[in-house]
Amino acid sequence: MIQSVSYADVVRLHRTDAVCVGLRAGLPLLCFLVPEAENTRHRADVPLSWCESAQANLPPEVRVRCVVRERAVRGPVVGQLPQPAMQRIHAMIARERTSQTVEGGWPHKTTPHNKASTHACMQKNTSSRNGTARTSYYA
């Protein structure tokens, strides 16, 4: 069943739920929901209040992982998040993009993929007793 999904809709997928944070070329941009029982915490997680969860027909204590994925949707729309929750989600998406830009993204595009470069990356500078810097390598 293919439905049209709009901004702030909560969509039920096969194994999880997701919230639509925008559209690109007709495909929804989704942020997936993570149950509170999952122990893995991410810096881009935004918790939803019980009231926000109830308005969107979600179980209580759900978090939105603000990592955007573009994906076709074949599930039903089960609810819609309120505007204050969407504002927090968009703020966290912008913050996460900034963090990834500062970190250089993943995978690091300028890192060569050979064994010699790996050892060169493990270089550290140490100072000797007389104060001059010397280079040593991790084993």
GROMACS .gro file of C-alpha atoms in nm:
model
  139
    1MET     CA    1   0.000   0.000   0.000
    2ILE     CA    2   0.173   0.317  -0.119
    3GLN     CA    3   0.052   0.638   0.040
    4SER     CA    4   0.155   0.993   0.001
    5VAL     CA    5   0.346   1.105   0.305
    6SER     CA    6   0.370   1.467   0.414
    7TYR     CA    7   0.571   1.670   0.664
    8ALA     CA    8   0.547   1.554   1.030
    9ASP     CA    9   0.365   1.229   0.945
   10VAL     CA   10   0.458   0.923   1.148
   11VAL     CA   11   0.483   0.620   0.920
   12ARG     CA   12   0.476   0.256   1.028
   13LEU     CA   13   0.737   0.057   0.839
   14HIS     CA   14   0.800  -0.317   0.863
   15ARG     CA   15   1.006  -0.320   1.182
   16THR     CA   16   0.998   0.036   1.308
   17ASP     CA   17   0.830   0.372   1.283
   18ALA     CA   18   0.968   0.688   1.126
   19VAL     CA   19   0.877   1.055   1.105
   20CYS     CA   20   0.884   1.248   0.777
   21VAL     CA   21   1.100   1.561   0.809
   22GLY     CA   22   1.074   1.668   0.445
   23LEU     CA   23   1.051   1.558   0.082
   24ARG     CA   24   1.316   1.542  -0.192
   25ALA     CA   25   1.218   1.458  -0.549
   26GLY     CA   26   0.897   1.296  -0.426
   27LEU     CA   27   1.071   1.067  -0.177
   28PRO     CA   28   1.021   1.131   0.194
   29LEU     CA   29   1.317   1.213   0.417
   30LEU     CA   30   1.277   1.005   0.730
   31CYS     CA   31   1.413   1.003   1.084
   32PHE     CA   32   1.358   0.672   1.257
   33LEU     CA   33   1.208   0.626   1.602
   34VAL     CA   34   1.399   0.442   1.871
   35PRO     CA   35   1.224   0.285   2.172
   36GLU     CA   36   1.339   0.391   2.517
   37ALA     CA   37   1.424   0.028   2.597
   38GLU     CA   38   1.713   0.035   2.348
   39ASN     CA   39   2.035   0.102   2.538
   40THR     CA   40   2.222   0.261   2.248
   41ARG     CA   41   2.227   0.638   2.285
   42HIS     CA   42   2.317   0.871   2.002
   43ARG     CA   43   2.403   1.238   2.026
   44ALA     CA   44   2.129   1.312   1.771
   45ASP     CA   45   1.846   1.154   1.973
   46VAL     CA   46   1.550   1.376   2.062
   47PRO     CA   47   1.314   1.235   2.327
   48LEU     CA   48   0.942   1.286   2.281
   49SER     CA   49   0.722   1.371   2.576
   50TRP     CA   50   0.433   1.145   2.666
   51CYS     CA   51   0.190   1.405   2.534
   52GLU     CA   52   0.370   1.429   2.199
   53SER     CA   53   0.385   1.050   2.175
   54ALA     CA   54   0.013   1.021   2.249
   55GLN     CA   55  -0.074   1.282   1.984
   56ALA     CA   56   0.120   1.079   1.725
   57ASN     CA   57  -0.026   0.741   1.835
   58LEU     CA   58   0.314   0.621   1.958
   59PRO     CA   59   0.410   0.435   2.275
   60PRO     CA   60   0.547   0.653   2.557
   61GLU     CA   61   0.917   0.729   2.597
   62VAL     CA   62   1.014   0.715   2.231
   63ARG     CA   63   1.318   0.896   2.087
   64VAL     CA   64   1.368   1.032   1.736
   65ARG     CA   65   1.712   0.961   1.592
   66CYS     CA   66   1.779   1.276   1.389
   67VAL     CA   67   1.982   1.113   1.115
   68VAL     CA   68   1.798   1.171   0.788
   69ARG     CA   69   1.744   0.885   0.542
   70GLU     CA   70   1.573   0.906   0.203
   71ARG     CA   71   1.342   0.609   0.158
   72ALA     CA   72   1.030   0.502  -0.025
   73VAL     CA   73   0.741   0.438   0.212
   74ARG     CA   74   0.505   0.143   0.183
   75GLY     CA   75   0.344   0.163   0.524
   76PRO     CA   76   0.044   0.335   0.677
   77VAL     CA   77   0.052   0.681   0.832
   78VAL     CA   78  -0.028   0.627   1.201
   79GLY     CA   79  -0.011   0.982   1.334
   80GLN     CA   80   0.143   1.324   1.313
   81LEU     CA   81   0.394   1.494   1.544
   82PRO     CA   82   0.310   1.839   1.682
   83GLN     CA   83   0.496   2.149   1.563
   84PRO     CA   84   0.712   2.201   1.880
   85ALA     CA   85   0.851   1.847   1.845
   86MET     CA   86   0.927   1.906   1.477
   87GLN     CA   87   1.112   2.228   1.561
   88ARG     CA   88   1.334   2.038   1.811
   89ILE     CA   89   1.394   1.764   1.553
   90HIS     CA   90   1.497   2.013   1.283
   91ALA     CA   91   1.729   2.192   1.526
   92MET     CA   92   1.897   1.860   1.611
   93ILE     CA   93   1.926   1.767   1.240
   94ALA     CA   94   2.109   2.095   1.175
   95ARG     CA   95   2.333   2.036   1.478
   96GLU     CA   96   2.417   1.682   1.367
   97ARG     CA   97   2.502   1.799   1.012
   98THR     CA   98   2.733   2.064   1.158
   99SER     CA   99   2.901   1.804   1.379
  100GLN     CA  100   2.953   1.567   1.088
  101THR     CA  101   3.096   1.849   0.875
  102VAL     CA  102   3.342   1.944   1.148
  103GLU     CA  103   3.442   1.581   1.193
  104GLY     CA  104   3.498   1.540   0.821
  105GLY     CA  105   3.212   1.301   0.761
  106TRP     CA  106   3.228   0.924   0.745
  107PRO     CA  107   3.405   0.759   0.572
  108HIS     CA  108   3.690   1.003   0.567
  109LYS     CA  109   3.739   1.081   0.198
  110THR     CA  110   4.101   1.202   0.219
  111THR     CA  111   4.233   0.896   0.401
  112PRO     CA  112   4.426   0.662   0.170
  113HIS     CA  113   4.341   0.296   0.211
  114ASN     CA  114   4.675   0.120   0.224
  115LYS     CA  115   4.874  -0.030   0.506
  116ALA     CA  116   5.158   0.224   0.497
  117SER     CA  117   4.923   0.519   0.543
  118THR     CA  118   4.766   0.352   0.845
  119HIS     CA  119   5.102   0.344   1.018
  120ALA     CA  120   5.172   0.703   0.916
  121CYS     CA  121   4.845   0.809   1.080
  122MET     CA  122   4.957   0.648   1.403
  123GLN     CA  123   5.256   0.877   1.432
  124LYS     CA  124   5.294   1.073   1.754
  125ASN     CA  125   5.528   1.349   1.854
  126THR     CA  126   5.718   1.310   2.178
  127SER     CA  127   5.981   1.528   2.332
  128SER     CA  128   6.319   1.403   2.440
  129ARG     CA  129   6.498   1.497   2.762
  130ASN     CA  130   6.679   1.787   2.597
  131GLY     CA  131   6.348   1.944   2.480
  132THR     CA  132   6.367   1.869   2.108
  133ALA     CA  133   6.070   1.703   1.947
  134ARG     CA  134   6.116   1.357   1.805
  135THR     CA  135   5.876   1.137   1.613
  136SER     CA  136   5.781   0.792   1.726
  137TYR     CA  137   5.526   0.544   1.596
  138TYR     CA  138   5.272   0.328   1.771
  139ALA     CA  139   5.330  -0.042   1.722
   0.00000   0.00000   0.00000
